[in-house]
Coordinates of C-alpha atoms in Angstrom, one line a residue:
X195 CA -7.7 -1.1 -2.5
X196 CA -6.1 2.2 -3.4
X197 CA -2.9 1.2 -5.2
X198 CA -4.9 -0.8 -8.4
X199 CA -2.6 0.2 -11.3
X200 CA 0.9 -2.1 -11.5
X201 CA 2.7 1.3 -12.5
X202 CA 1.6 2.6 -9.0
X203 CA 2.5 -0.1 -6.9
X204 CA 5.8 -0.7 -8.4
X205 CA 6.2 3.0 -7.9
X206 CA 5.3 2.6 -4.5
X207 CA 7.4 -0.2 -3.7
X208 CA 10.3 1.5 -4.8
X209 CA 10.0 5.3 -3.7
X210 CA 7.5 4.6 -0.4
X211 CA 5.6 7.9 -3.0
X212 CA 2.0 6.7 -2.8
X213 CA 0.0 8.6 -5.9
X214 CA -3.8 8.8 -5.5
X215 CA -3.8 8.6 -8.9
X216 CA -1.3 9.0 -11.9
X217 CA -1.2 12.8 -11.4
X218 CA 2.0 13.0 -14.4
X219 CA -1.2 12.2 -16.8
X220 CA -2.6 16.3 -15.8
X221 CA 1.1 17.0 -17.0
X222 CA 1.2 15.7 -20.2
X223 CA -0.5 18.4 -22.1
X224 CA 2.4 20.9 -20.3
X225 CA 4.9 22.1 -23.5
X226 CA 7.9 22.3 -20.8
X227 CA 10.7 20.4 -19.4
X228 CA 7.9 18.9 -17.0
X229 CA 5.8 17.9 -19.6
X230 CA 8.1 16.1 -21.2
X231 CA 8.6 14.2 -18.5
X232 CA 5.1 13.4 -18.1
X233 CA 4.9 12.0 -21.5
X234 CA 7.8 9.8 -20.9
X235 CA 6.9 8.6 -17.5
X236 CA 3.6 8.1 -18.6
X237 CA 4.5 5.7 -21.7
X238 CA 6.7 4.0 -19.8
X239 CA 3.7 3.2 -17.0
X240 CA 1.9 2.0 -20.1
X241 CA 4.4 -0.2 -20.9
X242 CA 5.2 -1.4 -17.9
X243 CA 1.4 -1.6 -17.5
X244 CA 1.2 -4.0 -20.3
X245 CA 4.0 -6.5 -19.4
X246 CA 2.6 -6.5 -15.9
X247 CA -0.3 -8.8 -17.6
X248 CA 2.0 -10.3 -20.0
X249 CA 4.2 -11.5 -17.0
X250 CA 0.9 -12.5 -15.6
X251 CA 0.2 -14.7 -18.4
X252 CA 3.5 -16.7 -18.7
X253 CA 3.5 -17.5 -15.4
X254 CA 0.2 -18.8 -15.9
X255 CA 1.5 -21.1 -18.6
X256 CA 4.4 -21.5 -16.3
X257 CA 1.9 -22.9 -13.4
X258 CA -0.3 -25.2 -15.8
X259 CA 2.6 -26.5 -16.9
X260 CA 4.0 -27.1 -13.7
X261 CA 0.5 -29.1 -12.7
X262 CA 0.4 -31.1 -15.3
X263 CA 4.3 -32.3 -15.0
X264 CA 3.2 -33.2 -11.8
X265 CA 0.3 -35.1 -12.3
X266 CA 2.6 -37.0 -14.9
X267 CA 5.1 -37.5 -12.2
X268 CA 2.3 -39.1 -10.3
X269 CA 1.0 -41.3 -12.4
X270 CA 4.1 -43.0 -14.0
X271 CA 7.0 -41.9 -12.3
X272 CA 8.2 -39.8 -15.4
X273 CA 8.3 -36.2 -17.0
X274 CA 6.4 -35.8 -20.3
X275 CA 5.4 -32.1 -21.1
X276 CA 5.0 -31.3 -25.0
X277 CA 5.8 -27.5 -25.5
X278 CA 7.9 -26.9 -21.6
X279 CA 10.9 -25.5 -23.4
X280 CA 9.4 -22.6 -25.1
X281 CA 6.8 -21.9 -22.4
X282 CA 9.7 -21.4 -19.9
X283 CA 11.7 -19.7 -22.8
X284 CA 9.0 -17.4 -23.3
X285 CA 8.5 -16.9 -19.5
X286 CA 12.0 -16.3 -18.6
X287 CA 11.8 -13.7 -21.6
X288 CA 8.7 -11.6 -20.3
X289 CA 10.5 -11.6 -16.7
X290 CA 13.5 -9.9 -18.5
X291 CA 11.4 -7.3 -20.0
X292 CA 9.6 -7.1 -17.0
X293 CA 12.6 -6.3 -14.7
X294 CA 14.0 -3.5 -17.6
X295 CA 10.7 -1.7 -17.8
X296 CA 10.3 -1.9 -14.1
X297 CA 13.6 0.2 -14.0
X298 CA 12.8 2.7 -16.6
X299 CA 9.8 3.5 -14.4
X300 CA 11.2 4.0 -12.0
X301 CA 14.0 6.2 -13.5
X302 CA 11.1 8.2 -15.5
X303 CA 9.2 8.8 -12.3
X304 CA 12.3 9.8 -10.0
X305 CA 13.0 12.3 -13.4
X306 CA 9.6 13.8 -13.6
X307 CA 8.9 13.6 -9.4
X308 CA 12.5 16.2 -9.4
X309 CA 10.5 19.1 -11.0
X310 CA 6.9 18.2 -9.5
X311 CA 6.0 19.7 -6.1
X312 CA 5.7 17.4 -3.2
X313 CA 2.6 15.4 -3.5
X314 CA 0.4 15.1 -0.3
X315 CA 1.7 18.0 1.6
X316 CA -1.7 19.9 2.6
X317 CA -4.3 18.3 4.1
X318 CA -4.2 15.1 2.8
X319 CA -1.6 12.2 2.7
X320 CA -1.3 8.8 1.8
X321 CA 1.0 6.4 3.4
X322 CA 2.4 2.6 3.1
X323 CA 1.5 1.1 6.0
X324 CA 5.4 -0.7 5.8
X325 CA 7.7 1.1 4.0
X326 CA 8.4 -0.7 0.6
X327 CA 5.3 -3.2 0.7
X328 CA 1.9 -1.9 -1.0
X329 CA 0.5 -5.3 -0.8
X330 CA -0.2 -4.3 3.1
X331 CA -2.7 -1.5 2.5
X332 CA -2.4 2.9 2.3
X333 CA -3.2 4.9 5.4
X334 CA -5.4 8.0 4.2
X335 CA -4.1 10.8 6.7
X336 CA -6.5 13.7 6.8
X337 CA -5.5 17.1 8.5
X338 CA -7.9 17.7 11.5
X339 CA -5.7 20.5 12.8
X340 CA -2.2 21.3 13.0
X341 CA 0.0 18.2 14.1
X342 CA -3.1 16.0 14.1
X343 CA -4.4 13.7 11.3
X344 CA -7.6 11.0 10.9
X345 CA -6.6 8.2 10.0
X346 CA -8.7 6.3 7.1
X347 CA -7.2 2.6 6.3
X348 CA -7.7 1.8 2.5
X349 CA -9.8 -2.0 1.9
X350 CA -6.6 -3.7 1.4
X351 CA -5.0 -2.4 4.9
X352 CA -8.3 -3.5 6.0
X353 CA -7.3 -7.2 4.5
X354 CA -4.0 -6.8 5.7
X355 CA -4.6 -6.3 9.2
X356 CA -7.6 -8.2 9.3
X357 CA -10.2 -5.2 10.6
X358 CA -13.4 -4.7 9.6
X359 CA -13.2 -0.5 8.6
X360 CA -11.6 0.1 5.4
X361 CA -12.6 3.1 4.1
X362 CA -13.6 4.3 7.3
X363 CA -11.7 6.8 10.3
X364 CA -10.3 4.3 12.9
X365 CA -8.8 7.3 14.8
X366 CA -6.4 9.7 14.6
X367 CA -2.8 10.2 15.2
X368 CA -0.9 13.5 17.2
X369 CA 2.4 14.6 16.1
X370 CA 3.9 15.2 19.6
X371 CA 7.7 16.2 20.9
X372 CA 8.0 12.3 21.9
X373 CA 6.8 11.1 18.7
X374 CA 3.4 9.6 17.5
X375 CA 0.5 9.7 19.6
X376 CA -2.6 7.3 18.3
X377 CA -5.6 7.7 19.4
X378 CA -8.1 4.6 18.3
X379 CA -12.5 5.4 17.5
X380 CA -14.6 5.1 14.7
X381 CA -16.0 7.4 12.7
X382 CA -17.4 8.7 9.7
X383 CA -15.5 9.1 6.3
X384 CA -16.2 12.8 6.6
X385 CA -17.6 13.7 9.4
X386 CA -15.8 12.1 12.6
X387 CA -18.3 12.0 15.4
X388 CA -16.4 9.6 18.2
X389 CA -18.4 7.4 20.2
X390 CA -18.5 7.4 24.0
X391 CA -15.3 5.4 24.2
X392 CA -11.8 6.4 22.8
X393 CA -8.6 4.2 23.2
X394 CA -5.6 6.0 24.1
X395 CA -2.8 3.9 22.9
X396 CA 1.6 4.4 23.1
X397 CA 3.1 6.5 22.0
X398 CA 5.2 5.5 18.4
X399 CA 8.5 6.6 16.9
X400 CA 6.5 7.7 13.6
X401 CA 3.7 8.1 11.9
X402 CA 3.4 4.8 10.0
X403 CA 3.6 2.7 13.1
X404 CA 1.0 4.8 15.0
X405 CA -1.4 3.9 12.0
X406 CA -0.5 0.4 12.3
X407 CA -0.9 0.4 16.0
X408 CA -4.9 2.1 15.3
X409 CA -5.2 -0.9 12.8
X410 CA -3.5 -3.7 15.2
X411 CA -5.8 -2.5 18.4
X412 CA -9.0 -3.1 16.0
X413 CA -8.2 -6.0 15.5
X414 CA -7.0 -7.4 18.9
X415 CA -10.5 -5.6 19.9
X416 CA -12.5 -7.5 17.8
X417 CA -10.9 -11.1 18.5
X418 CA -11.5 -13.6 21.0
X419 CA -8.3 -11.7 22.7
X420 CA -9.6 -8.9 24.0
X421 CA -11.7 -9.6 26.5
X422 CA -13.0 -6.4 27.1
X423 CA -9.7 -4.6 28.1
X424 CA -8.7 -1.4 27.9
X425 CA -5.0 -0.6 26.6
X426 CA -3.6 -0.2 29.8
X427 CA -5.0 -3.4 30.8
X428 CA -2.7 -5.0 27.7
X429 CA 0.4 -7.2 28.9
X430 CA 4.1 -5.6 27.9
X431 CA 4.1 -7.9 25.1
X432 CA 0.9 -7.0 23.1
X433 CA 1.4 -3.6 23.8
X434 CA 5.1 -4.1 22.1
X435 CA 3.1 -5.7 19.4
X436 CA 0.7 -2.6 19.0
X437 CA 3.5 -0.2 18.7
X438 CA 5.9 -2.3 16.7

């Protein structure tokens, strides 16, 4: 899982920005305008950070509360819950402080990314998989020469798309004049050595869907589905599926 930290994913979620680690931290020592920033953006993670659990917890309370209301409804057709009032009082509170901090962060970061240089732009990047949604993994893209990038799912792409190579190269993708070209094998971490076989796929409209089409072939490839195709041999609607 690459995006761990709360501050991170919320980040993420918001901005599409995926951080291989909180890089304003290495700019908090800085005594400029930048630095500043840093030292803003990076209490405000902490915070944020911090009521991430705290949330966590209420809604804990929230749940346990919620069985046992239940199980009370069950049993005699009635609602008695000592203490309901201020555990959704105190739930409802934490949300609020939740949804403040969560847009301070976000402020704080947009602040401090204005004077930062673009993250990612050499030979490495890291992309959502879906624009907005870290819960469905980070493509690693690693330069292999110009216009052409491996492609290294993170473990919870992996879980996402239900393949069986996170943290591994699943192929590589071809910035081309028609758009996205993947191209699906599996290799090392650092040293890609392609098997005998390599599946050409279609071509996408950009680079996050030609990711999720190397992810969505592994896994048509490794379920009772496949039946020892190759792409071409895919009907029009599973290679709609692949490229979607």
């Amino acid at each position: 899982m690459f995006l761990t930290d709360p501050a991170l994913r919320r980040i993420a979620a918001s901005t599409n920005d995926v951080l291989p680690e909180a890089v304003w931290r290495h700019d908090t020592a800085a005594l400029d305008p930048i630095g500043d920033l840093a030292r803003i953006l990076h209490k405000t993670a902490r915070e944020f950070t911090d009521s991430t659990a705290t949330l966590d917890e209420a809604l804990t309370r929230v749940d346990a509360l919620a069985g046992r209301g239940r199980r009370s409804l069950a049993a005699s057709a009635d609602l008695h819950i000592a203490g309901y009032h201020q555990t959704l009082t105190d739930a409802l509170a934490a949300r609020e402080r939740h949804i403040v901090l969560g847009a301070m962060l976000v402020t704080a970061y947009r602040a401090w990314r204005n004077h930062r240089p673009v993250l990612g732009s050499g030979d490495e990047r890291y992309l959502l998989l879906y624009a907005g949604d870290p819960a469905s993994g980070v493509a690693i893209l690693r330069r292999r020469e110009q216009h052409r990038w491996l492609v290294v799912p993170d473990s919870e792409a992996g879980s996402a798309f239900d393949v069986p190579y996170p943290d591994r190269v699943v192929g590589e993708v071809t910035e081309t004049d028609q758009g996205w070209t993947p191209a699906a094998y599996i290799g090392a971490l650092h040293q890609v050595t392609p098997p005998g076989m390599t599946y050409p796929l279609p071509v996408c409209g950009d680079v996050a869907s030609a990711c999720r089409a190397l992810l969505r072939w592994w896994h048509l490839r490794h379920s009772d589905a496949w039946r020892s195709r190759t792409p071409d041999q895919l009907t029009p609607a599973e290679l709609a599926h692949l490229t979607s």
